[in-house]
Short mmCIF file of C-alpha atoms and ligand atoms in Angstrom, two decimals:
data_model
loop_
_atom_site.label_atom_id
_atom_site.label_comp_id
_atom_site.label_asym_id
_atom_site.label_seq_id
_atom_site.Cartn_x
_atom_site.Cartn_y
_atom_site.Cartn_z
CA MET A 656 112.23 67.34 106.38
CA LYS A 657 116.03 69.33 105.05
CA VAL A 658 117.68 72.37 106.60
CA LEU A 659 118.49 74.89 103.91
CA GLN A 660 120.64 77.08 106.17
CA ASP A 661 120.52 80.41 104.08
CA GLU A 662 119.07 82.02 100.92
CA THR A 663 121.69 80.63 98.37
CA ALA A 664 120.80 78.00 99.68
CA THR A 665 116.84 77.55 98.88
CA VAL A 666 117.73 79.59 96.26
CA ALA A 667 119.77 75.42 94.80
CA ALA A 668 116.82 74.25 96.35
CA GLY A 669 114.22 75.68 93.96
CA ALA A 670 116.87 74.69 91.23
CA ALA A 671 116.79 70.96 91.95
CA LEU A 672 113.11 70.24 91.76
CA GLY A 673 113.07 72.42 88.53
CA GLN A 674 116.13 69.58 87.04
CA ALA A 675 113.73 66.82 89.23
CA LEU A 676 110.67 67.64 87.48
CA ILE A 677 112.35 67.46 83.69
CA GLU A 678 113.59 64.44 85.06
CA ARG A 679 110.09 63.22 86.88
CA TYR A 680 107.26 64.35 84.47
CA ASP A 681 109.70 66.27 80.97
CA GLY A 682 109.07 69.29 82.57
CA SER A 683 105.16 69.45 83.60
CA ALA A 684 103.67 69.47 87.41
CA LEU A 685 101.72 71.06 89.34
CA VAL A 686 104.02 72.19 92.28
CA PHE A 687 101.88 73.83 95.87
CA LEU A 688 103.98 76.04 97.41
CA LEU A 689 103.00 76.34 100.79
CA GLY A 690 103.95 78.43 103.77
CA ASN A 691 103.43 81.15 105.28
CA LEU A 692 104.38 84.79 104.57
CA GLY A 693 108.15 85.65 104.77
CA ALA A 694 108.75 82.01 104.27
CA GLY A 695 110.67 81.61 101.49
CA LYS A 696 108.21 80.79 98.65
CA THR A 697 109.27 83.14 96.07
CA THR A 698 113.28 82.53 96.41
CA PHE A 699 112.65 79.06 96.06
CA ALA A 700 110.47 79.85 93.26
CA ARG A 701 112.96 81.79 91.93
CA GLY A 702 115.79 79.30 91.71
CA LEU A 703 114.12 77.13 90.50
CA ILE A 704 112.98 79.63 87.38
CA GLN A 705 116.55 81.17 87.08
CA GLY A 706 117.73 77.55 87.77
CA PHE A 707 114.94 77.63 83.56
CA GLY A 708 117.73 80.04 82.45
CA HIS A 709 116.24 83.51 83.98
CA SER A 710 118.22 86.20 84.27
CA GLY A 711 116.27 87.98 85.79
CA ALA A 712 114.26 90.00 88.90
CA VAL A 713 111.38 87.00 90.25
CA LYS A 714 108.75 88.66 92.39
CA SER A 715 105.13 87.24 93.16
CA PRO A 716 102.52 87.87 90.88
CA THR A 717 100.29 89.23 94.23
CA TYR A 718 98.08 91.29 92.54
CA THR A 719 98.63 90.45 88.84
CA LEU A 720 98.02 86.53 89.97
CA LEU A 721 100.19 85.48 86.99
CA GLU A 722 103.94 85.26 85.43
CA PRO A 723 104.80 83.09 83.15
CA TYR A 724 108.76 82.73 81.66
CA GLU A 725 109.05 80.96 78.52
CA LEU A 726 112.87 79.60 79.60
CA GLU A 727 115.44 77.78 77.55
CA GLN A 728 114.77 75.02 79.92
CA GLY A 729 110.91 75.44 79.41
CA VAL A 730 107.97 77.05 80.77
CA VAL A 731 107.39 77.76 83.96
CA TYR A 732 103.93 79.50 85.40
CA HIS A 733 104.22 81.09 88.49
CA PHE A 734 101.07 82.70 90.69
CA ASP A 735 100.91 83.65 93.49
CA LEU A 736 97.02 84.06 94.76
CA TYR A 737 97.49 85.79 98.25
CA ARG A 738 95.26 87.93 96.85
CA ILE A 739 92.34 86.19 94.83
CA SER A 740 88.67 87.14 95.44
CA ASP A 741 87.06 84.98 92.60
CA PRO A 742 87.37 82.78 90.60
CA GLN A 743 87.01 84.32 87.61
CA GLU A 744 90.00 86.16 87.91
CA LEU A 745 91.82 82.45 87.31
CA GLU A 746 89.73 81.81 84.42
CA PHE A 747 90.72 84.57 82.20
CA VAL A 748 94.63 84.34 83.33
CA GLY A 749 93.25 81.16 81.36
CA ILE A 750 93.53 78.32 84.55
CA ASP A 751 91.77 75.47 82.51
CA GLU A 752 95.10 75.85 78.60
CA ILE A 753 97.70 76.19 81.82
CA ILE A 754 96.16 73.44 84.54
CA ASP A 755 96.00 70.98 80.31
CA GLY A 756 98.91 72.33 79.25
CA SER A 757 102.51 71.59 79.00
CA GLY A 758 104.98 73.48 82.33
CA ILE A 759 106.08 73.36 84.96
CA LYS A 760 103.46 75.63 86.62
CA LEU A 761 103.98 77.10 90.64
CA PHE A 762 101.56 78.08 93.15
CA GLU A 763 101.93 80.35 95.69
CA TRP A 764 98.49 79.86 98.23
CA PRO A 765 97.23 77.50 96.50
CA GLU A 766 95.37 76.99 99.88
CA ARG A 767 92.90 79.85 98.94
CA ALA A 768 92.27 78.64 95.54
CA THR A 769 92.01 75.11 96.23
CA ASP A 770 88.46 74.30 95.22
CA TRP A 771 89.14 75.27 91.51
CA LEU A 772 92.76 73.32 91.59
CA PRO A 773 92.78 69.53 90.17
CA ASP A 774 94.86 67.45 92.70
CA PRO A 775 98.93 69.57 92.76
CA ASP A 776 101.78 66.21 92.39
CA VAL A 777 104.33 67.70 94.49
CA THR A 778 103.99 69.95 97.72
CA VAL A 779 106.93 72.00 98.56
CA GLU A 780 106.31 73.05 102.38
CA LEU A 781 108.67 76.37 103.09
CA GLU A 782 108.95 77.39 107.92
CA VAL A 783 111.29 79.69 108.68
CA ASN A 784 113.63 77.10 111.79
CA GLU A 785 113.16 77.46 115.39
CA TYR A 786 116.58 77.65 116.03
CA ALA A 787 118.11 79.91 113.39
CA PRO A 788 115.87 82.97 111.94
CA ASN A 789 117.79 82.74 108.22
CA ALA A 790 116.94 78.89 108.15
CA ARG A 791 114.45 77.27 106.18
CA ASN A 792 113.12 74.22 106.77
CA LEU A 793 111.77 71.93 103.45
CA THR A 794 109.00 69.11 102.81
CA ILE A 795 109.18 67.92 98.95
CA VAL A 796 107.06 65.56 98.49
CA TYR A 797 105.94 63.67 95.62
CA ARG A 798 101.86 63.15 95.45
P1 ADP B 435 107.26 83.92 100.74
O1 ADP B 435 107.31 84.04 99.46
O2 ADP B 435 106.97 82.71 101.31
O3 ADP B 435 106.20 84.53 101.58
P2 ADP B 435 109.38 85.33 99.83
O4 ADP B 435 110.40 83.80 99.35
O5 ADP B 435 108.86 85.93 99.00
O6 ADP B 435 108.99 84.46 100.76
O7 ADP B 435 111.03 86.61 101.60
C1 ADP B 435 111.58 85.18 102.80
C2 ADP B 435 112.04 86.26 102.93
O8 ADP B 435 113.14 85.36 104.30
C3 ADP B 435 113.68 87.51 102.27
O9 ADP B 435 113.06 88.67 102.54
C4 ADP B 435 114.47 86.38 102.34
O10 ADP B 435 115.47 87.59 102.17
C5 ADP B 435 113.75 85.65 104.78
N1 ADP B 435 115.25 84.28 104.08
C6 ADP B 435 116.24 84.59 105.57
N2 ADP B 435 116.23 83.19 104.70
C7 ADP B 435 116.12 82.60 104.22
C8 ADP B 435 116.42 81.24 103.83
N3 ADP B 435 116.97 80.93 104.00
N4 ADP B 435 115.24 80.76 102.57
C9 ADP B 435 114.73 81.92 102.17
N5 ADP B 435 114.70 82.67 102.80
C10 ADP B 435 115.01 83.49 103.09
MG1 MG B 436 105.73 85.04 97.86
#
């Protein structure tokens, strides 16, 4: 477990994971982002996506389920399943092709759909640090 002292550190940790995934998985990996609301999952995803060359904003696709990014360093699919109510919603966005294809697939709230998703290559867990409101505890596990 690593302590991220502020938001900038979380963004940097996301970018660092992106580079590790290029080296380790040739840029194709299924990544689960775990943690409560406000833990920093979207912030971490933003670090990875901007680290791949995206210069605009990154917001959680809570209503659209998926936001794809085709970037200089590779393709990133950013999912947020917080509001999913039916597995068909995943079918509609072409989940099977995305899972089978290349690119980094980031899932916020994968717990909402574990029956429909394969096991992840990597899990990233974030939690608010109990001593400092702007610090986060980060645990990355390669599975
Ligand atoms: P989640 O996607 O897990 O719900 P977000 O990344 O959307 O979380 O939000 C995290 C919130 O916590 C943001 O408002 C952010 O500014 C704030 N924050 C404070 N410190 C940190 C930190 N170290 N890492 C990430 N976010 C932080
Ligand atoms: Mg989020």
